[in-house]
Coordinates of C-alpha atoms and ligand atoms in Angstrom, one line a residue:
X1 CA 118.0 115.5 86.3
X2 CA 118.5 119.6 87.0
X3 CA 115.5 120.7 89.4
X4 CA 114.0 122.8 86.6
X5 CA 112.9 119.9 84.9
X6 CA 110.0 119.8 83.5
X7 CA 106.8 117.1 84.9
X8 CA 104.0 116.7 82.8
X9 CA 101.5 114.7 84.9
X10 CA 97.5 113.7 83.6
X11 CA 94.8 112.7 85.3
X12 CA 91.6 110.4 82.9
X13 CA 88.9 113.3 81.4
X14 CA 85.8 112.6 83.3
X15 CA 82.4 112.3 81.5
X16 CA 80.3 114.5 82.2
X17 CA 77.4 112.9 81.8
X18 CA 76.8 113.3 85.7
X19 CA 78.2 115.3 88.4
X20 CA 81.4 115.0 90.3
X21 CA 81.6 111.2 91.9
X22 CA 84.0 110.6 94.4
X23 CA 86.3 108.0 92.4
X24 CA 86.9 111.0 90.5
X25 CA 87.9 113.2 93.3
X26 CA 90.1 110.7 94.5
X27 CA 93.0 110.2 91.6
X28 CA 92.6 113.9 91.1
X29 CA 93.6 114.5 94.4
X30 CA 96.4 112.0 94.1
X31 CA 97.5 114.0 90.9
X32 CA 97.4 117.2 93.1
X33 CA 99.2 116.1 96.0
X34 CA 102.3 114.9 93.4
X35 CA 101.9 118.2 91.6
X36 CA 102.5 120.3 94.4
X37 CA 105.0 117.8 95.7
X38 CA 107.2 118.2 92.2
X39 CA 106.2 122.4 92.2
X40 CA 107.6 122.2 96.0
X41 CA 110.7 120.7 94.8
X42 CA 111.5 123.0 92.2
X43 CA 110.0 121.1 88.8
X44 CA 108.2 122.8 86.4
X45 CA 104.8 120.8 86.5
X46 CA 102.1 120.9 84.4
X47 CA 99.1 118.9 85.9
X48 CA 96.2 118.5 83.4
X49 CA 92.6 117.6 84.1
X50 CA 89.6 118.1 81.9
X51 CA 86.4 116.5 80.5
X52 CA 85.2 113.9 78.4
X53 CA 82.3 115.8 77.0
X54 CA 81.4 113.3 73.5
X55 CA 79.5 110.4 72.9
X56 CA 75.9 108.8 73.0
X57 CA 76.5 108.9 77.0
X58 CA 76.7 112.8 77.3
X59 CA 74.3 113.0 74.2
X60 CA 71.6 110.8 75.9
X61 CA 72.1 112.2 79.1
X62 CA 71.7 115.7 77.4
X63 CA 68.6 114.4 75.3
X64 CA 67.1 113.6 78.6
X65 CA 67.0 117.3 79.9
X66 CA 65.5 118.4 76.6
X67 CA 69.3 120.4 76.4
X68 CA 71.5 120.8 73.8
X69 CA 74.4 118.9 73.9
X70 CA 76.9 121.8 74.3
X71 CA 74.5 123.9 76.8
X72 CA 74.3 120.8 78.9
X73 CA 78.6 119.8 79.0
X74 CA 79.0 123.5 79.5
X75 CA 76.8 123.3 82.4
X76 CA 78.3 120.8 83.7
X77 CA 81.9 122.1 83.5
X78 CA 81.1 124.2 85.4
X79 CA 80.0 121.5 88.1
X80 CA 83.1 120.0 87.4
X81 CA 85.5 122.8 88.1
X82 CA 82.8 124.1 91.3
X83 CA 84.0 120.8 93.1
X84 CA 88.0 120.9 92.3
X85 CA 88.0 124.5 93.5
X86 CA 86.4 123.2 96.7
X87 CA 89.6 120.5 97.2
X88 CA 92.0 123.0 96.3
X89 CA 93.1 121.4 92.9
X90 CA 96.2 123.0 91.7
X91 CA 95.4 122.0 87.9
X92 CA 97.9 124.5 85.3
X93 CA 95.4 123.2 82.7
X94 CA 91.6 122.5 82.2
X95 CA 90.5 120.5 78.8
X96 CA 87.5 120.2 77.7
X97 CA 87.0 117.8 73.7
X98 CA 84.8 120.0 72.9
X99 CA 86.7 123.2 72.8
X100 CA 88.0 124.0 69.0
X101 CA 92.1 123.6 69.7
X102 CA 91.0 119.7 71.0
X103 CA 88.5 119.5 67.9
X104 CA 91.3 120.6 65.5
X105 CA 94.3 118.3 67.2
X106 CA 91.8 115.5 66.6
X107 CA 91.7 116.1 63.1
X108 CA 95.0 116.5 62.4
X109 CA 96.1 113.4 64.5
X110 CA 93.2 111.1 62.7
X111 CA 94.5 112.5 59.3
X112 CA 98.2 111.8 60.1
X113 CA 97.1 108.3 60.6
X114 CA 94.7 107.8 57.8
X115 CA 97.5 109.3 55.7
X116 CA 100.4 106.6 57.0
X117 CA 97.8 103.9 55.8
X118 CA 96.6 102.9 59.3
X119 CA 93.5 103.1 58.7
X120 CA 90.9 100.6 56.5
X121 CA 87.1 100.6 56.1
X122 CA 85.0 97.9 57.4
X123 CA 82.3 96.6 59.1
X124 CA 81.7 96.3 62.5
X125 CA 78.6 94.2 64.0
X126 CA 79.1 93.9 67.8
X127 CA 77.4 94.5 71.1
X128 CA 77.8 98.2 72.5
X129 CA 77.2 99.5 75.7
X130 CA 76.6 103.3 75.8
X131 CA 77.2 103.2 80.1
X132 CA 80.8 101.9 79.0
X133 CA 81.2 103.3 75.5
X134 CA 82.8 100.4 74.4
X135 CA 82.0 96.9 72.5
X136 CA 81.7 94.0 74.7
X137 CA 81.9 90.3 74.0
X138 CA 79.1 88.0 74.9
X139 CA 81.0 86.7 77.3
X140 CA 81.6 90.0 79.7
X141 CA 77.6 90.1 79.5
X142 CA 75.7 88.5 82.9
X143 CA 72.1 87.6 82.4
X144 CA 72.4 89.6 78.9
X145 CA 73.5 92.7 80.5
X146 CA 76.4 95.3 81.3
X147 CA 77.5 94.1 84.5
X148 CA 78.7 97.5 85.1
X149 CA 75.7 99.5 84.2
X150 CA 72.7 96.7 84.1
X151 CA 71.5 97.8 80.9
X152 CA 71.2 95.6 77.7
X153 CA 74.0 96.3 75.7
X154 CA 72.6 97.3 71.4
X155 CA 73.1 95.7 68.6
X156 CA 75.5 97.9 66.5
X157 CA 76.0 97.1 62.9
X158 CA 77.9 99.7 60.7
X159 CA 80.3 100.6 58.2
X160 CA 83.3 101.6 60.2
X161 CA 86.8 102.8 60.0
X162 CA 89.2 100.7 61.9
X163 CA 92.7 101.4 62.8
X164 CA 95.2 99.2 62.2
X165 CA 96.7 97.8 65.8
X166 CA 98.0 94.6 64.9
X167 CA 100.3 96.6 63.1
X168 CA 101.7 98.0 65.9
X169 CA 102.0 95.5 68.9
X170 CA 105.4 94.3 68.6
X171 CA 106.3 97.8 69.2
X172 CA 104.2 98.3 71.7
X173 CA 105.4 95.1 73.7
X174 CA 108.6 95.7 73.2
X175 CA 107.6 99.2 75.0
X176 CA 106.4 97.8 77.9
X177 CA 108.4 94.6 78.3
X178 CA 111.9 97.0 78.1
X179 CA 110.1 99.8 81.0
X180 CA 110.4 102.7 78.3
X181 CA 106.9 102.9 78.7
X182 CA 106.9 102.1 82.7
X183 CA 103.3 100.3 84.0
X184 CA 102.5 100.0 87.2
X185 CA 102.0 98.6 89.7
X186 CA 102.9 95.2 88.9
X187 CA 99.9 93.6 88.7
X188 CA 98.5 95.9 85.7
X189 CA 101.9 95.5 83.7
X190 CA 101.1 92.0 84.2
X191 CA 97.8 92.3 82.5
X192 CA 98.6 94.3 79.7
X193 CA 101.5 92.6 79.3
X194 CA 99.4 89.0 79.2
X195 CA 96.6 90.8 76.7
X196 CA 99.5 91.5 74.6
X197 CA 100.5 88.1 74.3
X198 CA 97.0 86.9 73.8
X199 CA 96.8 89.2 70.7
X200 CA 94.4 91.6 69.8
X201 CA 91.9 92.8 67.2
X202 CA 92.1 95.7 64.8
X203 CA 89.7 98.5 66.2
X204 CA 87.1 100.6 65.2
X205 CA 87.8 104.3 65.6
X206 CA 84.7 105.8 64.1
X207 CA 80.8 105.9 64.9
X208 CA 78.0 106.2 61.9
X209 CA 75.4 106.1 64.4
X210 CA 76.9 108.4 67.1
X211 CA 76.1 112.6 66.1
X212 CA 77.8 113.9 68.8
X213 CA 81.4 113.8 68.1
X214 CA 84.2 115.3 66.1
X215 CA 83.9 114.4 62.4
X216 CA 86.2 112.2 61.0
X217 CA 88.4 114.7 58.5
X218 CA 88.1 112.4 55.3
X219 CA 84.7 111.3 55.9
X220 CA 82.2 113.7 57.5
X221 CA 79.7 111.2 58.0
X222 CA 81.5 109.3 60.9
X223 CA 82.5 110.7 63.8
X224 CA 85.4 109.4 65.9
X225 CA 84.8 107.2 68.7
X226 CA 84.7 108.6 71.8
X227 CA 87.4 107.1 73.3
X228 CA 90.0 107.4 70.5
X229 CA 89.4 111.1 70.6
X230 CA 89.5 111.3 74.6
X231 CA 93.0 110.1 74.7
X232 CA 94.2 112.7 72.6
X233 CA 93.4 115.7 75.3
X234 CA 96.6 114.8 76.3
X235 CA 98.4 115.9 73.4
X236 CA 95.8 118.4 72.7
X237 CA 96.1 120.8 75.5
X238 CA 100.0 121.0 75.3
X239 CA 99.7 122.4 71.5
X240 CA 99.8 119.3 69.2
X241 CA 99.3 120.9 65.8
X242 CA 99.0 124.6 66.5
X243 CA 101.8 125.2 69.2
X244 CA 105.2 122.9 68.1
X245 CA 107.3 125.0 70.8
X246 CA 104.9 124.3 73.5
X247 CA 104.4 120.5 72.6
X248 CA 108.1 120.0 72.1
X249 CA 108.4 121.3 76.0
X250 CA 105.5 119.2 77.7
X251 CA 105.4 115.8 75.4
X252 CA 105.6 113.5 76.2
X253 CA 103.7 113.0 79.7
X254 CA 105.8 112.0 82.7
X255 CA 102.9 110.2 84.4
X256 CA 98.8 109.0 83.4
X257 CA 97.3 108.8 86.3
X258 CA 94.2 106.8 85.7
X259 CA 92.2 104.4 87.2
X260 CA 93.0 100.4 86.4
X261 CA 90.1 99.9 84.8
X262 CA 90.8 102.0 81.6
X263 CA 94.3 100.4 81.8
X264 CA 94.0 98.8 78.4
X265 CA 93.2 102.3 76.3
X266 CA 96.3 103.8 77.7
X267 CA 98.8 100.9 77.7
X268 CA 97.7 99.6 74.7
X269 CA 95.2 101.6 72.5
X270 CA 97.4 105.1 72.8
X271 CA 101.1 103.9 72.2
X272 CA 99.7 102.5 69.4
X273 CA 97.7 105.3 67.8
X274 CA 100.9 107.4 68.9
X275 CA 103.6 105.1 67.4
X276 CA 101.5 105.4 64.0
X277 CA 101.5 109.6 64.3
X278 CA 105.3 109.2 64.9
X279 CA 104.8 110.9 68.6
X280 CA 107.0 109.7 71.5
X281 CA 105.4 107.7 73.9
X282 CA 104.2 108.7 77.5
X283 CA 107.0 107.6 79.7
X284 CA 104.8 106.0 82.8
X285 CA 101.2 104.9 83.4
X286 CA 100.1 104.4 87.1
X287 CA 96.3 102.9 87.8
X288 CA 95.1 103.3 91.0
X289 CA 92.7 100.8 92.1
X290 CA 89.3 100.9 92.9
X291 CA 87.7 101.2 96.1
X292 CA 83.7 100.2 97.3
X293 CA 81.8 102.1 100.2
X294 CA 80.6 100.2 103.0
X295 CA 81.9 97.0 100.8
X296 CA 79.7 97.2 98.1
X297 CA 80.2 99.3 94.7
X298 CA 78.7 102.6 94.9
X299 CA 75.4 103.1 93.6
X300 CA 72.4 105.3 93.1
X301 CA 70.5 102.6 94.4
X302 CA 71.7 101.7 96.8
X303 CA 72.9 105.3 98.3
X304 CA 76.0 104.3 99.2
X305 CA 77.8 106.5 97.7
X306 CA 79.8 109.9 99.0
X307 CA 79.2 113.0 97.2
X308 CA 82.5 114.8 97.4
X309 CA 81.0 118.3 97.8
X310 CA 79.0 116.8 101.2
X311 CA 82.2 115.3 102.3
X312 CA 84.5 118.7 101.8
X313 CA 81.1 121.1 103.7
X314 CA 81.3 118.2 106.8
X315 CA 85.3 118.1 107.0
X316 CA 86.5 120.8 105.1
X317 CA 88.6 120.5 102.3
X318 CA 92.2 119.4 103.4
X319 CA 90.8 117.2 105.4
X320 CA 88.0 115.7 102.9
X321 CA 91.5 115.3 101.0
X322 CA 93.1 113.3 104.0
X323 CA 90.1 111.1 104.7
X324 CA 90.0 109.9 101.0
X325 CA 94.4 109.2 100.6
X326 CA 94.7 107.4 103.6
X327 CA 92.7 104.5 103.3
X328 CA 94.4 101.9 102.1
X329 CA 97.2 101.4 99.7
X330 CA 96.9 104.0 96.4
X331 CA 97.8 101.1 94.1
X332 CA 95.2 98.6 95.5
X333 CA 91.8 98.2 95.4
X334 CA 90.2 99.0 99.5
X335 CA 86.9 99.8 100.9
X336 CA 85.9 102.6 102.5
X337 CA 83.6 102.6 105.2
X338 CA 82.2 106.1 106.2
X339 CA 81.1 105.6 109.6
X340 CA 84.8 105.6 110.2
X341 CA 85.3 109.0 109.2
X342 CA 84.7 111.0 112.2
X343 CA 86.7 108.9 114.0
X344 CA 89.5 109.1 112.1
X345 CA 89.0 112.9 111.5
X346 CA 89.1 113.4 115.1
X347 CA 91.8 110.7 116.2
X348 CA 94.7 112.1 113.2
X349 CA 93.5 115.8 112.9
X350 CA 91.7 117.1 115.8
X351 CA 94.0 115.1 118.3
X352 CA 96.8 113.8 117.1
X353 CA 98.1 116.7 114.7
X354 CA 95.8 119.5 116.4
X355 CA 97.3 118.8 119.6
X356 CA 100.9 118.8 118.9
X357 CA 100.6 121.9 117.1
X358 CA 98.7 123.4 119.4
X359 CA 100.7 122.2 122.5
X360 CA 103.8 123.1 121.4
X361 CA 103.3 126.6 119.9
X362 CA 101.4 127.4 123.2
X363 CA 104.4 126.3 125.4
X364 CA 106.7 128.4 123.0
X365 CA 104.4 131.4 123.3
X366 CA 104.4 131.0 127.1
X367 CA 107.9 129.7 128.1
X368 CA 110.0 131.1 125.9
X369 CA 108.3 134.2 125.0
X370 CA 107.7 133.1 121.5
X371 CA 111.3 132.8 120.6
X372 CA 113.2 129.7 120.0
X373 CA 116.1 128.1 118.3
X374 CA 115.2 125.2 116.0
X375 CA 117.4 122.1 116.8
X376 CA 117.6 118.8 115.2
X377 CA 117.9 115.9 117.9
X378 CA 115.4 113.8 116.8
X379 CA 115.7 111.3 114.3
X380 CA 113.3 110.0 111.9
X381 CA 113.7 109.7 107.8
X382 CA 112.4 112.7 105.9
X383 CA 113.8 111.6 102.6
X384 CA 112.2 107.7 102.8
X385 CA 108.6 109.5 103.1
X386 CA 109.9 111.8 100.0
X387 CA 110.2 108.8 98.2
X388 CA 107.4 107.4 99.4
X389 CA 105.5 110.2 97.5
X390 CA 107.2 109.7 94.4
X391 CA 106.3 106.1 94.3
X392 CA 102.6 107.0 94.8
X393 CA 102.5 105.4 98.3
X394 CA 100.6 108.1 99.6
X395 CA 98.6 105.8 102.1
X396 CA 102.1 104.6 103.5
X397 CA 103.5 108.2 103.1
X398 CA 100.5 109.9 105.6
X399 CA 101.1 106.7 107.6
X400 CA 104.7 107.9 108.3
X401 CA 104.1 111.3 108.8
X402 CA 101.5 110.3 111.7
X403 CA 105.0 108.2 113.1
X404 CA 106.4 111.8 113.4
X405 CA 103.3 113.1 114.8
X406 CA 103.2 110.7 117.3
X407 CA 107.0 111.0 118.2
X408 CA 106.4 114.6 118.8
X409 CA 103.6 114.2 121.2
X410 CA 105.7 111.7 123.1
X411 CA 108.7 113.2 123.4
X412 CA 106.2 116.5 124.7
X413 CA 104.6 113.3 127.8
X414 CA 108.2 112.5 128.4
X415 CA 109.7 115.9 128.4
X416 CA 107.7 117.5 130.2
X417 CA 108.4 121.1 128.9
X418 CA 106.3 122.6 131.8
X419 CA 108.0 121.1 134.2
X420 CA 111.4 122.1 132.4
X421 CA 110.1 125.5 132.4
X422 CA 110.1 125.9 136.4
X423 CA 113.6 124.6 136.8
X424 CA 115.9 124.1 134.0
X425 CA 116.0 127.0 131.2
X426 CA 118.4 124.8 129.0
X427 CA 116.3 121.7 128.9
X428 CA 112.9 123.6 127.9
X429 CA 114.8 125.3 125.2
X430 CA 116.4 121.8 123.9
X431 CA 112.9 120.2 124.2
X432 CA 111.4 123.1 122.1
X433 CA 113.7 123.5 119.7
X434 CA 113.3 119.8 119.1
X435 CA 109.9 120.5 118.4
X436 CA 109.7 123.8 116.2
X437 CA 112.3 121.5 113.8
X438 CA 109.9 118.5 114.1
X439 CA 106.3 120.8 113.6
X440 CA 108.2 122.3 110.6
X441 CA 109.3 119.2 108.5
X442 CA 105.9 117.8 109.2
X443 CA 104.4 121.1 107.8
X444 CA 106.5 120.5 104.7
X445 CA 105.9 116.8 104.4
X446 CA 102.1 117.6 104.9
X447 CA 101.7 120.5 102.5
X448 CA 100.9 118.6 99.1
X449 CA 98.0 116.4 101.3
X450 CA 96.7 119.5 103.0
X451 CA 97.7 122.4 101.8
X452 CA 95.7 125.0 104.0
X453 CA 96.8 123.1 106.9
X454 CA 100.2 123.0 105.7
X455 CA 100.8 126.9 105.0
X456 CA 98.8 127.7 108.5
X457 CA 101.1 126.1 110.4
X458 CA 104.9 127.1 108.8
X459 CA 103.5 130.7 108.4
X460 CA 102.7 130.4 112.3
X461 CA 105.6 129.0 113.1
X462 CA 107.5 131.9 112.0
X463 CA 109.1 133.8 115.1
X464 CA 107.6 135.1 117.6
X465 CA 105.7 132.3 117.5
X466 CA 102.1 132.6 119.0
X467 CA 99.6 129.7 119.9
X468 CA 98.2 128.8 117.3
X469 CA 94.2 128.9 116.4
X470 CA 92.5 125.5 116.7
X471 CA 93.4 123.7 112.8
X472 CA 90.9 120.9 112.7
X473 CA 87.7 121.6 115.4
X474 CA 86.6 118.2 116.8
X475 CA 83.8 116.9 114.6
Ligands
LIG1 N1 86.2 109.4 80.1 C1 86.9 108.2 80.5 C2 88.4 108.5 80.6 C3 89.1 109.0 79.4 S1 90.7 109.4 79.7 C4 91.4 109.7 78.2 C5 86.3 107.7 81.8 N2 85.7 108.6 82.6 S2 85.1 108.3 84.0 O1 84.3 109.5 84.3 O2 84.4 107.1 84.0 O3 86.2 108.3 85.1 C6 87.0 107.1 85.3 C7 88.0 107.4 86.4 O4 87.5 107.9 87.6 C8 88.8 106.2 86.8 O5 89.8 105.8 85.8 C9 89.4 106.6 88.1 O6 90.4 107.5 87.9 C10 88.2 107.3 88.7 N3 87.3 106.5 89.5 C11 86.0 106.3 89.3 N4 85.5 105.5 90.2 C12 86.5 105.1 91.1 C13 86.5 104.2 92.2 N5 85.4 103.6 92.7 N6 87.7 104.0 92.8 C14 88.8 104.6 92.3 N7 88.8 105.4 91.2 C15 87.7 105.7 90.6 O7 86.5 106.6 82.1

């Protein structure tokens, strides 16, 4: 693969039904921290984010403020984008389904499906709930309600239009079982793997009752269901339909990052719908798992949860970005507990980072009159934590970078550069150089997680080096 390559990487379209949540500002971040990783490597990366603006949610949510649908989602756009600016997200793209090139994509992909014949009439009858926008069986219900959002799911009964996906799950098996279209981790292949042996139903891809939605193309009086439409931002946005040069380029999508509980949609649901269009199929899907605060889900009601714009005003923003990736595992489910915050803010920034940086450009400043030759005695594996960040082990990646952290500082104890300095020229110089190689590759490895920090410290370690300003003031 030639470095120019191209990387077309997703993350899910929020709803915007409410502001920023901090699950949200977590596998964006992830996506960022790749993005820049791939840009830094030379790939030409596209990294799309956007908004899931449709629905009875958004509508009801709208309704609520006595706002029109589209005064309220552009409101909150505007929310949205407020907060990624604020972590530093380096998105090439912004989509929002209720802009007119997603509006017309969507009709054009719906009608190239009707038109194949994958599409019947019929009559649904189920249990919706509008928190989830999706059907659920009795048997996901606890004490008769959502046990995501508490709230009695309605009755729906309506003519429908339903896709045909029976049709298409050998294909889609055969997709995932041969790794053309790669899950993970593991365990979610697994279950979409086990749901596709269990079989599924035909679904419904319209709404009678929903009104705010994109009208279905050969029948104006359904709209498309939310969810069906949702997926297609990510053909959308790269030109489906109106720009062929620019789709041919960017589809299909390198990676969907999404959380694992929308797994299902993207693993199954979209291959699908895009094996019926006759579009090539996204060639990974990663779902990151979920985390609780303080072990328990979030929840207004509780107040558990962290509002991501508090988090980046206490911290700042790289290291709001830190304090969210290095947790626990990207790929598993963790907890976070926020009391631990500071602590860790002040242990891994303020001390461990802050001080090597600040030690050893000081003693370079001092000793050697800001001048030194980079050397490379030191040993530890660069290219492992590379791959590391390709594999989405961002948790173990930051864990290994702290390794070289901590090997800088005590080689500096063991040293002694100050000591060197009053009697031995050609040790200090050795034990610097050492260092300005070490600072710099950790500066590199660092720059997708923080990027302010990152560029602060290569652009100060450029010669005559100078001490450097404080990076991360104790909390
Ligand atoms: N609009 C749909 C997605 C459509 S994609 C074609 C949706 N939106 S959402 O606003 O509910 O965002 C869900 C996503 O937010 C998850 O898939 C995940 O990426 C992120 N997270 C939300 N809460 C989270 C946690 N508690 N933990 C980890 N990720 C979380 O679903």
């Amino acid at each position: 693969m030639s470095a120019s390559t191209k990387f077309y990487l997703t993350t899910p379209i929020y709803y915007v039904n409410d502001k920023p949540h901090i699950g949200h500002a977590y596998t964006t971040i992830a996506a960022d921290v790749l993005a820049r990783f791939y840009r830094s490597r030379g790939r030409d990366v596209r990294f799309l984010t956007g908004l899931d603006e449709h629905g009875a949610k958004i509508a009801e949510r709208a309704a609520a403020e006595e706002l029109d649908p589209q005064v309220f989602v552009d409101r909150q756009a505007e929310v949205f984008l407020d907060v990624w600016r604020r972590y530093n997200v380096s998105n090439d793209s912004f989509v929002r389904t209720t802009s007119e090139h997603h509006k017309r994509a969507v009709g054009m992909f719906l009608q190239k499906l009707f038109d194949k014949g994958d599409v019947y009439e019929g009559f649904y009858e189920g249990l919706y709930c509008v928190g989830c926008e999706k059907f659920l069986t009795e048997k996901e219900l606890v004490d008769g309600k959502c046990p995501d959002h508490l709230r009695v799911p309605e009755r729906l009964k309506e003519k429908n239009y339903f896709f045909k996906l029976k049709k298409y799950l050998p294909q889609v098996t055969k997709a995932v079982s041969s790794g053309a279209i790669a899950i993970e981790p593991e365990a979610r292949r697994n279950e979409i793997l086990s749901l596709l042996s269990q079989g599924l139903e035909d679904f419904s891809l319209s709404r009678q009752s929903v009104k705010w939605g994109i009208p279905l193309p050969w029948d104006p009086t359904q709209v498309c269901y939310v969810w069906v439409e949702a997926l297609q931002n990510y053909i959308s946005d790269v030109g489906y339909g109106a720009d062929d040069a620019g789709f041919q380029k960017w589809w299909p999508a390198d990676l969907h990052l999404i959380g694992k509980e929308i797994i299902k949609f993207h693993a199954i649901f979209w291959p699908a719908m895009l094996l019926s269009a006759g579009l090539p199929l996204p060639k990974k899907i990663f779902a990151n798992g979920f985390f609780t605060v303080d072990g328990r889900k979030m929840s207004k009601t509780l107040g558990n949860g962290i509002d991501p714009v508090e988090l980046s005003e206490k911290f700042g923003s790289d290291a709001a970005r830190y304090l969210l990736l290095s947790q626990f595992p990207f790929d598993e489910d963790g907890n976070i507990e926020k009391e631990r915050f500071v602590e860790k803010y002040n242990a891994d920034l303020a001390n461990g980072l802050g001080n090597l940086v600040s030690r050893t450009t000081q003693m370079i400043e001092k000793f050697l009159y800001g001048r030194v030759e980079p050397l490379r005695d030191l040993v530890y594996d660069r290219p492992a934590i590379e791959r590391r960040i390709q594999r989405l082990e961002f948790f173990e990646a930051l864990q290994d970078i702290w390794a070289i952290i901590q090997q800088g500082n005590q080689y500096i104890d063991a040293q002694k550069p100050w000591e060197q300095a009053k009697n031995d020229a050609v040790a200090v110089k050795r034990t610097l150089g050492n260092l300005v190689t070490l600072l710099l590759d950790v500066a590199e490895l660092l720059q997708p997680f923080l990027p302010d920090a990152g560029a602060r410290i290569r652009k100060n370690l450029e010669q005559p080096i100078q001490k450097m300003t404080i990076l991360f003031p104790r909390v």
